[in-house]
Tab-separated table of C-alpha atoms in Angstrom:
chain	number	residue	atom	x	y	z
A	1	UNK	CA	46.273	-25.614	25.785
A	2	UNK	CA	42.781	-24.726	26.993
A	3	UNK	CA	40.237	-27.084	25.254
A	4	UNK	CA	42.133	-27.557	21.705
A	5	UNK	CA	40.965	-28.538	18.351
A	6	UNK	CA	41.819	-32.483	17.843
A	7	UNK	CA	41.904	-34.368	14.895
A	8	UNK	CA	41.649	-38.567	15.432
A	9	UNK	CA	43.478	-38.236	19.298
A	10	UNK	CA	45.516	-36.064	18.574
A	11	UNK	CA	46.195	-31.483	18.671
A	12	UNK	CA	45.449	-30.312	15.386
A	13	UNK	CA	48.062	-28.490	13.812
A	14	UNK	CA	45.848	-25.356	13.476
A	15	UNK	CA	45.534	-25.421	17.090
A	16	UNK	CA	49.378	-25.515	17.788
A	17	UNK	CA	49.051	-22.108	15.324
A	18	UNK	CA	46.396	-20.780	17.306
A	19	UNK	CA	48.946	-21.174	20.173
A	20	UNK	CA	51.830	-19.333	18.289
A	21	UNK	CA	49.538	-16.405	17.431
A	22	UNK	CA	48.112	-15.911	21.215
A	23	UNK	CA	52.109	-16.135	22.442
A	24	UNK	CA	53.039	-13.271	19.605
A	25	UNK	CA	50.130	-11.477	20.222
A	26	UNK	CA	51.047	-10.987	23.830
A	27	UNK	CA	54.764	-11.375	23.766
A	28	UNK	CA	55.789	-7.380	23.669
A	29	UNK	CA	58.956	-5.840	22.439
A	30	UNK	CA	61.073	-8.639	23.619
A	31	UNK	CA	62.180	-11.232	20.093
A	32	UNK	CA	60.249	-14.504	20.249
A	33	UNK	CA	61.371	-17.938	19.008
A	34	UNK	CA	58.997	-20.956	18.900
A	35	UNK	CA	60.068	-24.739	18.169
A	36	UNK	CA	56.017	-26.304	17.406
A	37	UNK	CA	56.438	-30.859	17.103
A	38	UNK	CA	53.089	-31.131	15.539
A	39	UNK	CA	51.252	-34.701	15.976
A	40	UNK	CA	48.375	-34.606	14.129
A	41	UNK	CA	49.687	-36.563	11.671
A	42	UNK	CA	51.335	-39.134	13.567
A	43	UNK	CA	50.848	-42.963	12.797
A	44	UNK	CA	49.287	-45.053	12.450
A	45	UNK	CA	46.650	-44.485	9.835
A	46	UNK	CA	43.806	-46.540	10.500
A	47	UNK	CA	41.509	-44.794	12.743
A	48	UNK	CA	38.129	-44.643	12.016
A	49	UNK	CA	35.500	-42.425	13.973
A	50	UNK	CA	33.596	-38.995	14.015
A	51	UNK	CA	36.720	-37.045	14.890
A	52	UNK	CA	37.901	-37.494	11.318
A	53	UNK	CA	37.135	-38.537	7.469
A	54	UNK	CA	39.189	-39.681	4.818
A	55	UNK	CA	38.759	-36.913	2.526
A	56	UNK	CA	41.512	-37.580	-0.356
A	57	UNK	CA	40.818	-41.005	-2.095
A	58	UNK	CA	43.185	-42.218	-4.849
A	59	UNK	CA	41.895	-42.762	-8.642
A	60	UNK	CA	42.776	-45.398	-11.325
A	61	UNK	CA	43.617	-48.557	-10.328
A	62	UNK	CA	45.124	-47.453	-6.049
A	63	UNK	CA	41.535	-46.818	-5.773
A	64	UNK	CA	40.007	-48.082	-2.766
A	65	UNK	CA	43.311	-50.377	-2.414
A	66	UNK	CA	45.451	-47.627	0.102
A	67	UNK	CA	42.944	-46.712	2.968
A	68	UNK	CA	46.461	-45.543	5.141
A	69	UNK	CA	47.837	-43.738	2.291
A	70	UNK	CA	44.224	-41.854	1.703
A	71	UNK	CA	43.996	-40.970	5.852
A	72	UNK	CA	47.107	-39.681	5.994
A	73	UNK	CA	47.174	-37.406	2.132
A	74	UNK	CA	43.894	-36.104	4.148
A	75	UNK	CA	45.688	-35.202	7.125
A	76	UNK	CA	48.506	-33.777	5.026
A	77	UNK	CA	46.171	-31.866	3.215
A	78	UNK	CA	44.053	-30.061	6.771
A	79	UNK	CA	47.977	-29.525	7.636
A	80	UNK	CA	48.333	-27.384	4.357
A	81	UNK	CA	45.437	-25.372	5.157
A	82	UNK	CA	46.471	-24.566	8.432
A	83	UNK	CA	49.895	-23.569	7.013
A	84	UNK	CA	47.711	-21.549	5.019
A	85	UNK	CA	46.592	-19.672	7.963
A	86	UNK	CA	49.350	-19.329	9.775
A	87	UNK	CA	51.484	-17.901	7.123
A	88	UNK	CA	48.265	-15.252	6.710
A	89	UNK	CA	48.960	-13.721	9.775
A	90	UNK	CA	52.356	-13.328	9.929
A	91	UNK	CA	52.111	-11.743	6.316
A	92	UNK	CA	50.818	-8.631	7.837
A	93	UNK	CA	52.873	-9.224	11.235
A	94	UNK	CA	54.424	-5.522	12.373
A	95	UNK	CA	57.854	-7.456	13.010
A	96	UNK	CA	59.898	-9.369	10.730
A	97	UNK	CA	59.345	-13.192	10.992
A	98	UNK	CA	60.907	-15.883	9.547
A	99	UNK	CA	58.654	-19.530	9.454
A	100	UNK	CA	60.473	-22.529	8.770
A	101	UNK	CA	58.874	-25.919	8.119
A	102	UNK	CA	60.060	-29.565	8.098
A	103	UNK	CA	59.179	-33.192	8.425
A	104	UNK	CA	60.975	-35.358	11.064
A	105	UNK	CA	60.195	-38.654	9.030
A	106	UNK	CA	58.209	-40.695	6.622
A	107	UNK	CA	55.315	-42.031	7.609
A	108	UNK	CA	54.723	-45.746	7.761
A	109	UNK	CA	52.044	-46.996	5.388
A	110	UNK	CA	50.968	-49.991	3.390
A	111	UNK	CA	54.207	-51.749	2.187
A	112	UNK	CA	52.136	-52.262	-0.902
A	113	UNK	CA	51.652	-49.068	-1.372
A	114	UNK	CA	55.638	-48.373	-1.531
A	115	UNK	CA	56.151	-51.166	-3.771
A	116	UNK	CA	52.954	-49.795	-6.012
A	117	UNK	CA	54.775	-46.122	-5.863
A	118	UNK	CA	58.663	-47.329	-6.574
A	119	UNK	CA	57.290	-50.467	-8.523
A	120	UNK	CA	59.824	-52.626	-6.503
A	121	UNK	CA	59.450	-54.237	-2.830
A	122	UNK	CA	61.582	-52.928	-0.278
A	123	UNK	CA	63.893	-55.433	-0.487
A	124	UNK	CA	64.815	-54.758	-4.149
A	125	UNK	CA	65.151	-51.116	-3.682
A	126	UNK	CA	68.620	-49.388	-5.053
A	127	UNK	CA	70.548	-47.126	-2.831
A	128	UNK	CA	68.590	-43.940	-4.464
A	129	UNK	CA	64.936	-45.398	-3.557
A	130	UNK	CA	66.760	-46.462	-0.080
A	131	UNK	CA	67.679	-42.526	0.474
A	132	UNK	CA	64.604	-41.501	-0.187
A	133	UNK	CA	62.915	-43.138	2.958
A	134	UNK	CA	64.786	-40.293	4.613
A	135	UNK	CA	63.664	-37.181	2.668
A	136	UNK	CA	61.068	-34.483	3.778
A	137	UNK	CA	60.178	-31.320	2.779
A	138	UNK	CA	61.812	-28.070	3.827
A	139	UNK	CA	60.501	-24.528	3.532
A	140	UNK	CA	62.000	-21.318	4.701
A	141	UNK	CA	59.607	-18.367	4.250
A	142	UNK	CA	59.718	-14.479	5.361
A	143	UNK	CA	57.103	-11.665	5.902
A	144	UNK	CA	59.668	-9.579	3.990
A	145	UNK	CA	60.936	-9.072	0.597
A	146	UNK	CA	63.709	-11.459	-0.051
A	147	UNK	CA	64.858	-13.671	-3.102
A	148	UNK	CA	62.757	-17.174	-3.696
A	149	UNK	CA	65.460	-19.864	-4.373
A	150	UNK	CA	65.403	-23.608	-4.419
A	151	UNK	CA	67.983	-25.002	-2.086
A	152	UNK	CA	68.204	-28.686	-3.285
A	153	UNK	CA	68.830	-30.852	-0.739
A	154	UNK	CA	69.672	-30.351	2.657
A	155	UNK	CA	70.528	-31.921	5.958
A	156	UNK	CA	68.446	-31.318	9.089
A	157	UNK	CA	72.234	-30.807	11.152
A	158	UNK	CA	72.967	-27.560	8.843
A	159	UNK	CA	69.261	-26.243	9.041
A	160	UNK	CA	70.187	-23.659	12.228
A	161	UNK	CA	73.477	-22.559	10.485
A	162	UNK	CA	71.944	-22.004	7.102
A	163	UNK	CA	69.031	-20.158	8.689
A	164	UNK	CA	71.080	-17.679	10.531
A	165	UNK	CA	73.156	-17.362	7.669
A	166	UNK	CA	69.964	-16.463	5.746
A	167	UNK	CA	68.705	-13.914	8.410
A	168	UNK	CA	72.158	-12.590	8.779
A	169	UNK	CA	72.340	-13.216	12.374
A	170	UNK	CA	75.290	-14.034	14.535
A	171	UNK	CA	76.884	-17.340	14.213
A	172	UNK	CA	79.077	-19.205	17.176
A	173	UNK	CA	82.376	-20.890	15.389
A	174	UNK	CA	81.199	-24.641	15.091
A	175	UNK	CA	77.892	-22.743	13.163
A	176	UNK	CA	80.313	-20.998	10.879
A	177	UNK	CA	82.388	-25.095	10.714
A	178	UNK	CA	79.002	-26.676	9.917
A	179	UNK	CA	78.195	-24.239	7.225
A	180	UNK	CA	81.364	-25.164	5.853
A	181	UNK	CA	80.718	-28.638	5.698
A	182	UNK	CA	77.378	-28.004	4.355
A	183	UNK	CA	79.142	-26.758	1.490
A	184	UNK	CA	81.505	-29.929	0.558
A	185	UNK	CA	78.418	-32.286	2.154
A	186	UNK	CA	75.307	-31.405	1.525
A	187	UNK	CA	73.685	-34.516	2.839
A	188	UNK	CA	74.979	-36.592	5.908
A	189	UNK	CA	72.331	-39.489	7.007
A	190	UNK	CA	72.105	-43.211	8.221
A	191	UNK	CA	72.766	-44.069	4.671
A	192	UNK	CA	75.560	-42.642	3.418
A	193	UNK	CA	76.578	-38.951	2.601
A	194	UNK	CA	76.105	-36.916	-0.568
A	195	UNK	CA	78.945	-34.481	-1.850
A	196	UNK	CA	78.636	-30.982	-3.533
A	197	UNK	CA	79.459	-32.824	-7.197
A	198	UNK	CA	76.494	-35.717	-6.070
A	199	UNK	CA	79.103	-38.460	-5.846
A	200	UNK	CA	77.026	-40.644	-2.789
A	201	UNK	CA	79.066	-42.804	-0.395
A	202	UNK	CA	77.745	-45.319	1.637
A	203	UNK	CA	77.994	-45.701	5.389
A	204	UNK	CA	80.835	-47.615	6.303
A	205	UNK	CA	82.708	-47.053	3.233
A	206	UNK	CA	86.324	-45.996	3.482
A	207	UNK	CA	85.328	-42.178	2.106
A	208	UNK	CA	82.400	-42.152	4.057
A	209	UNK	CA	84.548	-42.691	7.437
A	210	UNK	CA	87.570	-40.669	6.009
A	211	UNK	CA	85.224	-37.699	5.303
A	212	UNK	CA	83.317	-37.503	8.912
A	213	UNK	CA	85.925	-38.226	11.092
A	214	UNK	CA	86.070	-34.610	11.408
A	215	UNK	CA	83.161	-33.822	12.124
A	216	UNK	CA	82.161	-36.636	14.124
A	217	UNK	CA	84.476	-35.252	16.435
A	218	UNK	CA	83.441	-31.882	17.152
A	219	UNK	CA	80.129	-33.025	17.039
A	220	UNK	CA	80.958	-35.227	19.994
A	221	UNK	CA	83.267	-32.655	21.912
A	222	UNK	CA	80.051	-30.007	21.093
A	223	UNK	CA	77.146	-32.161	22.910
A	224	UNK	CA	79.182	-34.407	25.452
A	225	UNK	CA	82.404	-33.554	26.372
A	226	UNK	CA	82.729	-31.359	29.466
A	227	UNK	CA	85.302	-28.601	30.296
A	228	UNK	CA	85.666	-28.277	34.294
């Protein structure tokens, strides 16, 4: 990056963009695939200087009592507009292109303000509200004609498999395997797994162990094991 846009100390995510476009712009014939981490909107949330303004404020009675929760809606909401952006040049792109968009996390804000959202502390939060901690949005979106669905839930380990699926690229065989287990478990994370009927099973249950064993183990042959 030559001299990029920040926002607090951080790249902007319109800047990252900018970057995207210049590498497409001068990439050629040759297919181009870029992973962008964005920061901008990393924690914490209490920085206060001329680099940035709170520009969302809650109403009713959160108002004035969330100052992290109203810097970082305002940094989610500069994010949307450089989405905005983005997406408008790629719209008219000669080439087909396929964007895809996710969080990696939650961000960490007032505790109050969670308990103020759910209406319970932490602490007293059911295994639903506990799940939630871990869900992000997702989008998928193409310069071309092609069907708008909602996919429900997801997890982040079948995103690659679903996308070539979706683009109708080639798959290797453990894609094609964790497709299939997309299919019978939607959602694998620290908390438990979700099946295709919703039935949720907590992490350490017997059904939770019985049902990853599986793929626990081709996960760990895929990234570690070694064939000499």
């Amino acid at each position: 990056f030559n001299n990029p846009e920040t926002i607090r100390q951080y790249i902007s995510d319109a800047a990252t963009y900018d970057k995207i476009i210049e590498l497409y712009e001068n990439k050629g014939d040759s297919p181009m695939f870029v992973f962008d981490v964005t920061m901008q909107n990393h924690s914490g949330y209490t920085y206060d200087g001329d680099n940035f303004k709170t520009t969302v404020h809650l109403r009713g009675d959160a108002a004035g009592k969330f100052p992290q929760a109203e810097q970082y809606l305002s940094l989610i909401r500069e994010s949307d507009k450089a989405l905005k952006g983005l997406l408008e040049y790629f719209e008219n792109y000669e080439e087909p292109v396929v964007v895809v968009m996710f969080g990696d996390h939650q961000p960490k804000l007032e505790e109050e303000f969670y308990s103020y959202v759910t209406g319970n502390t932490r602490d007293q939060w059911d295994l639903t509200q506990q799940r939630n901690q871990y869900k992000t949005p997702l989008l998928i979106w193409h310069n071309y004609v092609a069907d708008s669905e909602n996919i429900g839930d997801i997890s982040l380990n079948y995103l690659a498999p679903f996308l070539l699926q979706d683009t109708g690229l080639n798959m290797s065989d453990y894609q094609h395997y964790v497709l299939g287990q997309y299919e019978e478990l939607p959602v694998i994370n620290s908390v438990g797994i979700v099946d295709v009927n919703g039935n949720v099973y907590v992490r350490g249950s017997e059904e939770f162990t019985e049902r990853t064993r599986e793929m626990q183990t081709l996960v760990y042959a895929h990234t570690v094991e070694k064939v000499w």
